[in-house]
Structure formats: structure tokens, C-alpha cells
mmCIF file of C-alpha atoms and ligand atoms in Angstrom:
data_model
loop_
_atom_site.group_PDB
_atom_site.id
_atom_site.type_symbol
_atom_site.label_atom_id
_atom_site.label_comp_id
_atom_site.label_asym_id
_atom_site.label_seq_id
_atom_site.Cartn_x
_atom_site.Cartn_y
_atom_site.Cartn_z
ATOM 1 C CA MET A 1 19.442 10.838 18.111
ATOM 2 C CA ALA A 2 17.195 7.877 18.819
ATOM 3 C CA THR A 3 15.358 6.721 15.740
ATOM 4 C CA LYS A 4 11.967 5.213 16.309
ATOM 5 C CA GLN A 5 12.225 1.464 16.081
ATOM 6 C CA HIS A 6 10.930 0.271 12.767
ATOM 7 C CA ASN A 7 8.953 -2.905 13.063
ATOM 8 C CA GLN A 8 8.984 -4.691 9.731
ATOM 9 C CA SER A 9 6.454 -7.311 10.727
ATOM 10 C CA ASP A 10 3.982 -4.483 11.350
ATOM 11 C CA CYS A 11 4.658 -3.152 7.872
ATOM 12 C CA GLN A 12 4.074 -6.564 6.347
ATOM 13 C CA GLU A 13 0.680 -6.749 7.994
ATOM 14 C CA TYR A 14 -0.289 -3.261 6.890
ATOM 15 C CA LEU A 15 1.019 -3.582 3.357
ATOM 16 C CA GLN A 16 -1.262 -6.544 2.801
ATOM 17 C CA GLN A 17 -4.193 -4.239 3.576
ATOM 18 C CA ILE A 18 -3.062 -1.357 1.430
ATOM 19 C CA SER A 19 -4.750 -2.407 -1.791
ATOM 20 C CA ASP A 20 -8.050 -2.821 0.067
ATOM 21 C CA TYR A 21 -7.448 0.517 1.737
ATOM 22 C CA ILE A 22 -6.925 2.226 -1.612
ATOM 23 C CA ASP A 23 -9.921 0.456 -3.122
ATOM 24 C CA GLY A 24 -12.002 1.682 -0.197
ATOM 25 C CA ASP A 25 -12.764 -1.892 0.875
ATOM 26 C CA LEU A 26 -10.908 -1.794 4.166
ATOM 27 C CA ARG A 27 -12.980 -1.662 7.348
ATOM 28 C CA PRO A 28 -12.994 1.814 8.933
ATOM 29 C CA GLU A 29 -11.217 0.713 12.106
ATOM 30 C CA LEU A 30 -8.471 -0.892 10.022
ATOM 31 C CA CYS A 31 -8.196 2.282 7.918
ATOM 32 C CA ALA A 32 -7.659 4.243 11.113
ATOM 33 C CA LYS A 33 -4.981 1.815 12.288
ATOM 34 C CA LEU A 34 -3.255 1.916 8.921
ATOM 35 C CA GLU A 35 -3.329 5.717 8.797
ATOM 36 C CA LYS A 36 -1.941 5.891 12.319
ATOM 37 C CA HIS A 37 0.851 3.516 11.359
ATOM 38 C CA MET A 38 1.600 5.508 8.192
ATOM 39 C CA SER A 39 1.933 8.720 10.178
ATOM 40 C CA GLY A 40 5.043 7.183 11.720
ATOM 41 C CA CYS A 41 6.206 5.024 8.833
ATOM 42 C CA THR A 42 7.761 6.571 5.749
ATOM 43 C CA ASN A 43 7.999 3.166 4.125
ATOM 44 C CA CYS A 44 4.259 2.523 4.083
ATOM 45 C CA THR A 45 3.435 6.140 3.256
ATOM 46 C CA VAL A 46 5.598 5.949 0.141
ATOM 47 C CA VAL A 47 3.921 2.704 -0.907
ATOM 48 C CA VAL A 48 0.422 4.135 -0.504
ATOM 49 C CA ASN A 49 1.269 7.372 -2.286
ATOM 50 C CA THR A 50 2.904 5.531 -5.165
ATOM 51 C CA LEU A 51 0.000 3.115 -5.512
ATOM 52 C CA LYS A 52 -2.526 5.947 -5.411
ATOM 53 C CA ARG A 53 -0.680 7.850 -8.111
ATOM 54 C CA THR A 54 -0.395 4.749 -10.264
ATOM 55 C CA ILE A 55 -4.093 3.979 -9.868
ATOM 56 C CA GLU A 56 -4.991 7.564 -10.761
ATOM 57 C CA LEU A 57 -2.972 7.209 -13.948
ATOM 58 C CA TYR A 58 -4.770 3.966 -14.733
ATOM 59 C CA GLN A 59 -8.150 5.514 -14.108
ATOM 60 C CA VAL A 60 -7.401 8.341 -16.496
ATOM 61 C CA GLU A 61 -6.187 5.998 -19.197
ATOM 62 C CA GLU A 62 -8.534 3.080 -18.752
ATOM 63 C CA ASP A 63 -11.544 4.798 -17.230
ATOM 64 C CA SER A 64 -11.600 1.971 -14.737
ATOM 65 C CA THR A 65 -11.965 1.967 -10.964
ATOM 66 C CA ASP A 66 -9.928 -1.171 -10.474
ATOM 67 C CA LEU A 67 -6.233 -1.554 -10.899
ATOM 68 C CA PRO A 68 -5.637 -4.892 -12.616
ATOM 69 C CA GLU A 69 -4.008 -7.516 -10.427
ATOM 70 C CA ASP A 70 -1.035 -7.903 -12.733
ATOM 71 C CA ALA A 71 -0.415 -4.176 -12.615
ATOM 72 C CA LYS A 72 -0.432 -4.301 -8.834
ATOM 73 C CA LYS A 73 2.048 -7.166 -8.885
ATOM 74 C CA ARG A 74 4.306 -5.297 -11.308
ATOM 75 C CA LEU A 75 4.148 -2.232 -9.117
ATOM 76 C CA TYR A 76 4.888 -4.186 -5.958
ATOM 77 C CA SER A 77 7.867 -5.878 -7.556
ATOM 78 C CA ARG A 78 9.163 -2.553 -8.873
ATOM 79 C CA LEU A 79 8.935 -1.229 -5.328
ATOM 80 C CA SER A 80 10.839 -4.298 -4.117
ATOM 81 C CA LEU A 81 7.960 -5.289 -1.885
ATOM 82 C CA ASP A 82 8.106 -8.949 -2.783
ATOM 83 C CA ASP A 83 9.584 -9.697 0.612
ATOM 84 C CA PHE A 84 6.695 -7.941 2.322
ATOM 85 C CA LEU A 85 4.071 -9.790 0.358
ATOM 86 C CA LYS A 86 5.355 -13.311 0.857
HETATM 87 ZN ZN1 ZN B 1 5.137 0.577 7.817
#
């Protein structure tokens, strides 16, 4: 019953790229790395899925392509990601 070792410092690095990834601003090779990491990391997958859903809601309501910074911060803090983003 060996669980794959979860490396939090990896997550921290990837989570800092997630908003760029969702905005489509992340370089393709970094996207590939992030997607590879997410395939083995529930933590980051949940973050990306939640952010995507939140941004979709914003786009419907605000007709905007950008999630406001304060909304991102609120979302991160609701997800208890403050530790990751320090
Ligand atoms: Zn991760």
C-alpha cells in the first residue's frame, strides 16, 4: 500500500504557475510539465479545476477574460493555499 510520495515544494512551484496556465500565458513546455505533475497530484488538479470553474462563472457574469486579482486572492485563501503562495 505504498502511496506515492507527495512533494509539497513541487506543488508550490506549480501552483505559482497555475494562474498563468489558466490564462493561457504559460509557456508550452511549462504547461506540459504542469499537466504531467497534475496527472499524479490530486491537490493541484483540484486547484486548477476549481479556478477554472470560478473563472468560467466570472466570464459569464462579467463578460471578462480576466479574473480580477482580488478574486484570485479570495479564492486562494478559501482553498487554504496561502501557505503555498508565500
Ligand atoms: Zn501538486
